């Protein structure tokens, strides 16, 4: 990542469309963080929760319940799950979420720059966001 100097804008006041755009960006970032969390938990459940490898059929009704299968995991089953999980897709999911969120933020910032009724300070702010500066 290049070392980009973001501008310091003093006395910046946002109009209503800019405030809505900032709220949309915050919602996108929250959704991305939620997606990363859900993806991580899902893979952990696949590895340790008994969802990747089917347990043996047979046994009593209690042994066939999902809760019992999760509790009764053996180290061999867990090791096999760690080996068999498709880690490439797991990491691609993380980068895809990040790319998607950045693309949406760039689109929002670009549309704000193109608005006609915007102050010079706001336009400078949105150009900086479009170029990669973070909104805090």
mmCIF file of C-alpha atoms in Angstrom:
data_model
loop_
_atom_site.group_PDB
_atom_site.id
_atom_site.type_symbol
_atom_site.label_atom_id
_atom_site.label_comp_id
_atom_site.label_asym_id
_atom_site.label_seq_id
_atom_site.Cartn_x
_atom_site.Cartn_y
_atom_site.Cartn_z
ATOM 1 C CA UNK A 1 0.000 0.000 0.000
ATOM 2 C CA UNK A 2 1.382 3.387 -0.931
ATOM 3 C CA UNK A 3 1.925 6.085 1.649
ATOM 4 C CA UNK A 4 -0.780 8.556 0.695
ATOM 5 C CA UNK A 5 -1.075 11.838 2.543
ATOM 6 C CA UNK A 6 -4.710 12.625 3.258
ATOM 7 C CA UNK A 7 -5.717 16.288 3.328
ATOM 8 C CA UNK A 8 -6.534 18.170 6.497
ATOM 9 C CA UNK A 9 -9.804 20.022 5.974
ATOM 10 C CA UNK A 10 -10.656 22.654 8.579
ATOM 11 C CA UNK A 11 -14.226 23.853 9.048
ATOM 12 C CA UNK A 12 -15.836 21.068 7.043
ATOM 13 C CA UNK A 13 -19.602 20.896 7.365
ATOM 14 C CA UNK A 14 -21.634 18.183 5.691
ATOM 15 C CA UNK A 15 -25.009 18.608 4.040
ATOM 16 C CA UNK A 16 -27.734 15.978 4.361
ATOM 17 C CA UNK A 17 -26.712 13.856 1.316
ATOM 18 C CA UNK A 18 -23.124 13.734 2.565
ATOM 19 C CA UNK A 19 -24.251 12.669 6.050
ATOM 20 C CA UNK A 20 -26.385 9.929 4.478
ATOM 21 C CA UNK A 21 -23.406 8.801 2.386
ATOM 22 C CA UNK A 22 -21.203 8.597 5.483
ATOM 23 C CA UNK A 23 -23.893 6.561 7.225
ATOM 24 C CA UNK A 24 -24.027 4.221 4.207
ATOM 25 C CA UNK A 25 -20.253 3.782 4.359
ATOM 26 C CA UNK A 26 -20.458 2.972 8.074
ATOM 27 C CA UNK A 27 -23.206 0.406 7.358
ATOM 28 C CA UNK A 28 -21.048 -1.214 4.671
ATOM 29 C CA UNK A 29 -18.104 -1.469 7.078
ATOM 30 C CA UNK A 30 -20.320 -3.001 9.779
ATOM 31 C CA UNK A 31 -21.699 -5.519 7.283
ATOM 32 C CA UNK A 32 -18.177 -6.429 6.192
ATOM 33 C CA UNK A 33 -17.095 -7.019 9.783
ATOM 34 C CA UNK A 34 -20.187 -9.140 10.412
ATOM 35 C CA UNK A 35 -19.473 -11.154 7.273
ATOM 36 C CA UNK A 36 -15.893 -11.803 8.341
ATOM 37 C CA UNK A 37 -17.063 -12.915 11.775
ATOM 38 C CA UNK A 38 -19.758 -15.228 10.376
ATOM 39 C CA UNK A 39 -17.321 -16.741 7.875
ATOM 40 C CA UNK A 40 -14.804 -17.446 10.638
ATOM 41 C CA UNK A 41 -17.379 -19.010 12.944
ATOM 42 C CA UNK A 42 -18.774 -21.081 10.076
ATOM 43 C CA UNK A 43 -15.377 -22.565 9.288
ATOM 44 C CA UNK A 44 -14.712 -23.308 12.946
ATOM 45 C CA UNK A 45 -18.043 -25.116 13.109
ATOM 46 C CA UNK A 46 -17.117 -27.116 10.028
ATOM 47 C CA UNK A 47 -13.854 -28.151 11.634
ATOM 48 C CA UNK A 48 -14.860 -28.753 15.243
ATOM 49 C CA UNK A 49 -18.644 -29.032 15.071
ATOM 50 C CA UNK A 50 -18.971 -32.278 13.196
ATOM 51 C CA UNK A 51 -20.501 -30.721 10.089
ATOM 52 C CA UNK A 52 -17.705 -31.547 7.622
ATOM 53 C CA UNK A 53 -17.506 -35.314 8.157
ATOM 54 C CA UNK A 54 -20.594 -37.381 8.774
ATOM 55 C CA UNK A 55 -20.453 -39.511 11.906
ATOM 56 C CA UNK A 56 -21.194 -43.227 11.614
ATOM 57 C CA UNK A 57 -24.807 -44.212 11.196
ATOM 58 C CA UNK A 58 -26.075 -46.648 13.732
ATOM 59 C CA UNK A 59 -26.148 -46.648 17.451
ATOM 60 C CA UNK A 60 -28.874 -45.558 19.803
ATOM 61 C CA UNK A 61 -31.195 -42.612 19.267
ATOM 62 C CA UNK A 62 -29.089 -40.532 21.650
ATOM 63 C CA UNK A 63 -25.888 -41.340 19.759
ATOM 64 C CA UNK A 64 -27.523 -40.258 16.493
ATOM 65 C CA UNK A 65 -28.416 -36.765 17.737
ATOM 66 C CA UNK A 66 -26.374 -33.858 16.411
ATOM 67 C CA UNK A 67 -25.485 -32.650 19.916
ATOM 68 C CA UNK A 68 -23.972 -36.011 20.795
ATOM 69 C CA UNK A 69 -21.977 -36.054 17.558
ATOM 70 C CA UNK A 70 -20.560 -32.603 18.299
ATOM 71 C CA UNK A 71 -19.604 -33.534 21.850
ATOM 72 C CA UNK A 72 -18.180 -36.921 20.895
ATOM 73 C CA UNK A 73 -15.680 -35.660 18.293
ATOM 74 C CA UNK A 74 -12.477 -37.643 18.161
ATOM 75 C CA UNK A 75 -9.076 -36.104 17.493
ATOM 76 C CA UNK A 76 -8.880 -38.108 14.264
ATOM 77 C CA UNK A 77 -12.105 -36.600 12.952
ATOM 78 C CA UNK A 78 -10.987 -33.086 13.891
ATOM 79 C CA UNK A 79 -7.578 -33.617 12.268
ATOM 80 C CA UNK A 80 -9.210 -34.850 9.094
ATOM 81 C CA UNK A 81 -11.539 -31.834 9.059
ATOM 82 C CA UNK A 82 -8.597 -29.430 9.395
ATOM 83 C CA UNK A 83 -6.906 -31.238 6.515
ATOM 84 C CA UNK A 84 -9.990 -31.417 4.286
ATOM 85 C CA UNK A 85 -11.333 -27.868 4.676
ATOM 86 C CA UNK A 86 -10.796 -25.855 1.520
ATOM 87 C CA UNK A 87 -8.577 -23.125 2.967
ATOM 88 C CA UNK A 88 -8.169 -21.429 -0.400
ATOM 89 C CA UNK A 89 -11.877 -20.577 -0.552
ATOM 90 C CA UNK A 90 -11.839 -19.568 3.098
ATOM 91 C CA UNK A 91 -9.157 -16.921 2.464
ATOM 92 C CA UNK A 92 -10.727 -15.894 -0.855
ATOM 93 C CA UNK A 93 -13.952 -15.159 1.031
ATOM 94 C CA UNK A 94 -12.096 -12.746 3.302
ATOM 95 C CA UNK A 95 -10.459 -10.873 0.439
ATOM 96 C CA UNK A 96 -13.683 -10.830 -1.592
ATOM 97 C CA UNK A 97 -15.602 -9.211 1.272
ATOM 98 C CA UNK A 98 -12.905 -6.575 1.627
ATOM 99 C CA UNK A 99 -12.806 -5.870 -2.120
ATOM 100 C CA UNK A 100 -16.591 -5.651 -2.309
ATOM 101 C CA UNK A 101 -16.782 -3.212 0.612
ATOM 102 C CA UNK A 102 -14.008 -1.033 -0.827
ATOM 103 C CA UNK A 103 -15.706 -1.021 -4.226
ATOM 104 C CA UNK A 104 -19.005 0.106 -2.699
ATOM 105 C CA UNK A 105 -17.287 2.852 -0.677
ATOM 106 C CA UNK A 106 -15.428 4.038 -3.777
ATOM 107 C CA UNK A 107 -18.720 4.184 -5.705
ATOM 108 C CA UNK A 108 -20.433 6.205 -2.968
ATOM 109 C CA UNK A 109 -17.501 8.643 -2.740
ATOM 110 C CA UNK A 110 -17.331 9.005 -6.519
ATOM 111 C CA UNK A 111 -21.024 9.828 -6.730
ATOM 112 C CA UNK A 112 -20.625 12.427 -3.981
ATOM 113 C CA UNK A 113 -17.764 14.100 -5.887
ATOM 114 C CA UNK A 114 -19.993 14.363 -8.975
ATOM 115 C CA UNK A 115 -22.834 16.116 -7.146
ATOM 116 C CA UNK A 116 -23.400 19.670 -8.349
ATOM 117 C CA UNK A 117 -24.521 21.368 -5.132
ATOM 118 C CA UNK A 118 -21.507 20.592 -2.959
ATOM 119 C CA UNK A 119 -18.969 22.870 -1.273
ATOM 120 C CA UNK A 120 -15.294 22.828 -2.218
ATOM 121 C CA UNK A 121 -14.354 21.397 1.191
ATOM 122 C CA UNK A 122 -16.862 18.576 0.844
ATOM 123 C CA UNK A 123 -15.633 17.847 -2.681
ATOM 124 C CA UNK A 124 -12.050 17.715 -1.383
ATOM 125 C CA UNK A 125 -13.165 15.344 1.373
ATOM 126 C CA UNK A 126 -14.974 13.004 -1.010
ATOM 127 C CA UNK A 127 -12.040 13.017 -3.454
ATOM 128 C CA UNK A 128 -9.795 11.957 -0.576
ATOM 129 C CA UNK A 129 -12.204 9.150 0.400
ATOM 130 C CA UNK A 130 -12.381 8.056 -3.243
ATOM 131 C CA UNK A 131 -8.568 7.932 -3.329
ATOM 132 C CA UNK A 132 -8.416 5.709 -0.264
ATOM 133 C CA UNK A 133 -8.439 7.910 2.835
ATOM 134 C CA UNK A 134 -10.487 6.460 5.689
ATOM 135 C CA UNK A 135 -13.582 8.088 7.186
ATOM 136 C CA UNK A 136 -13.270 8.243 10.976
#
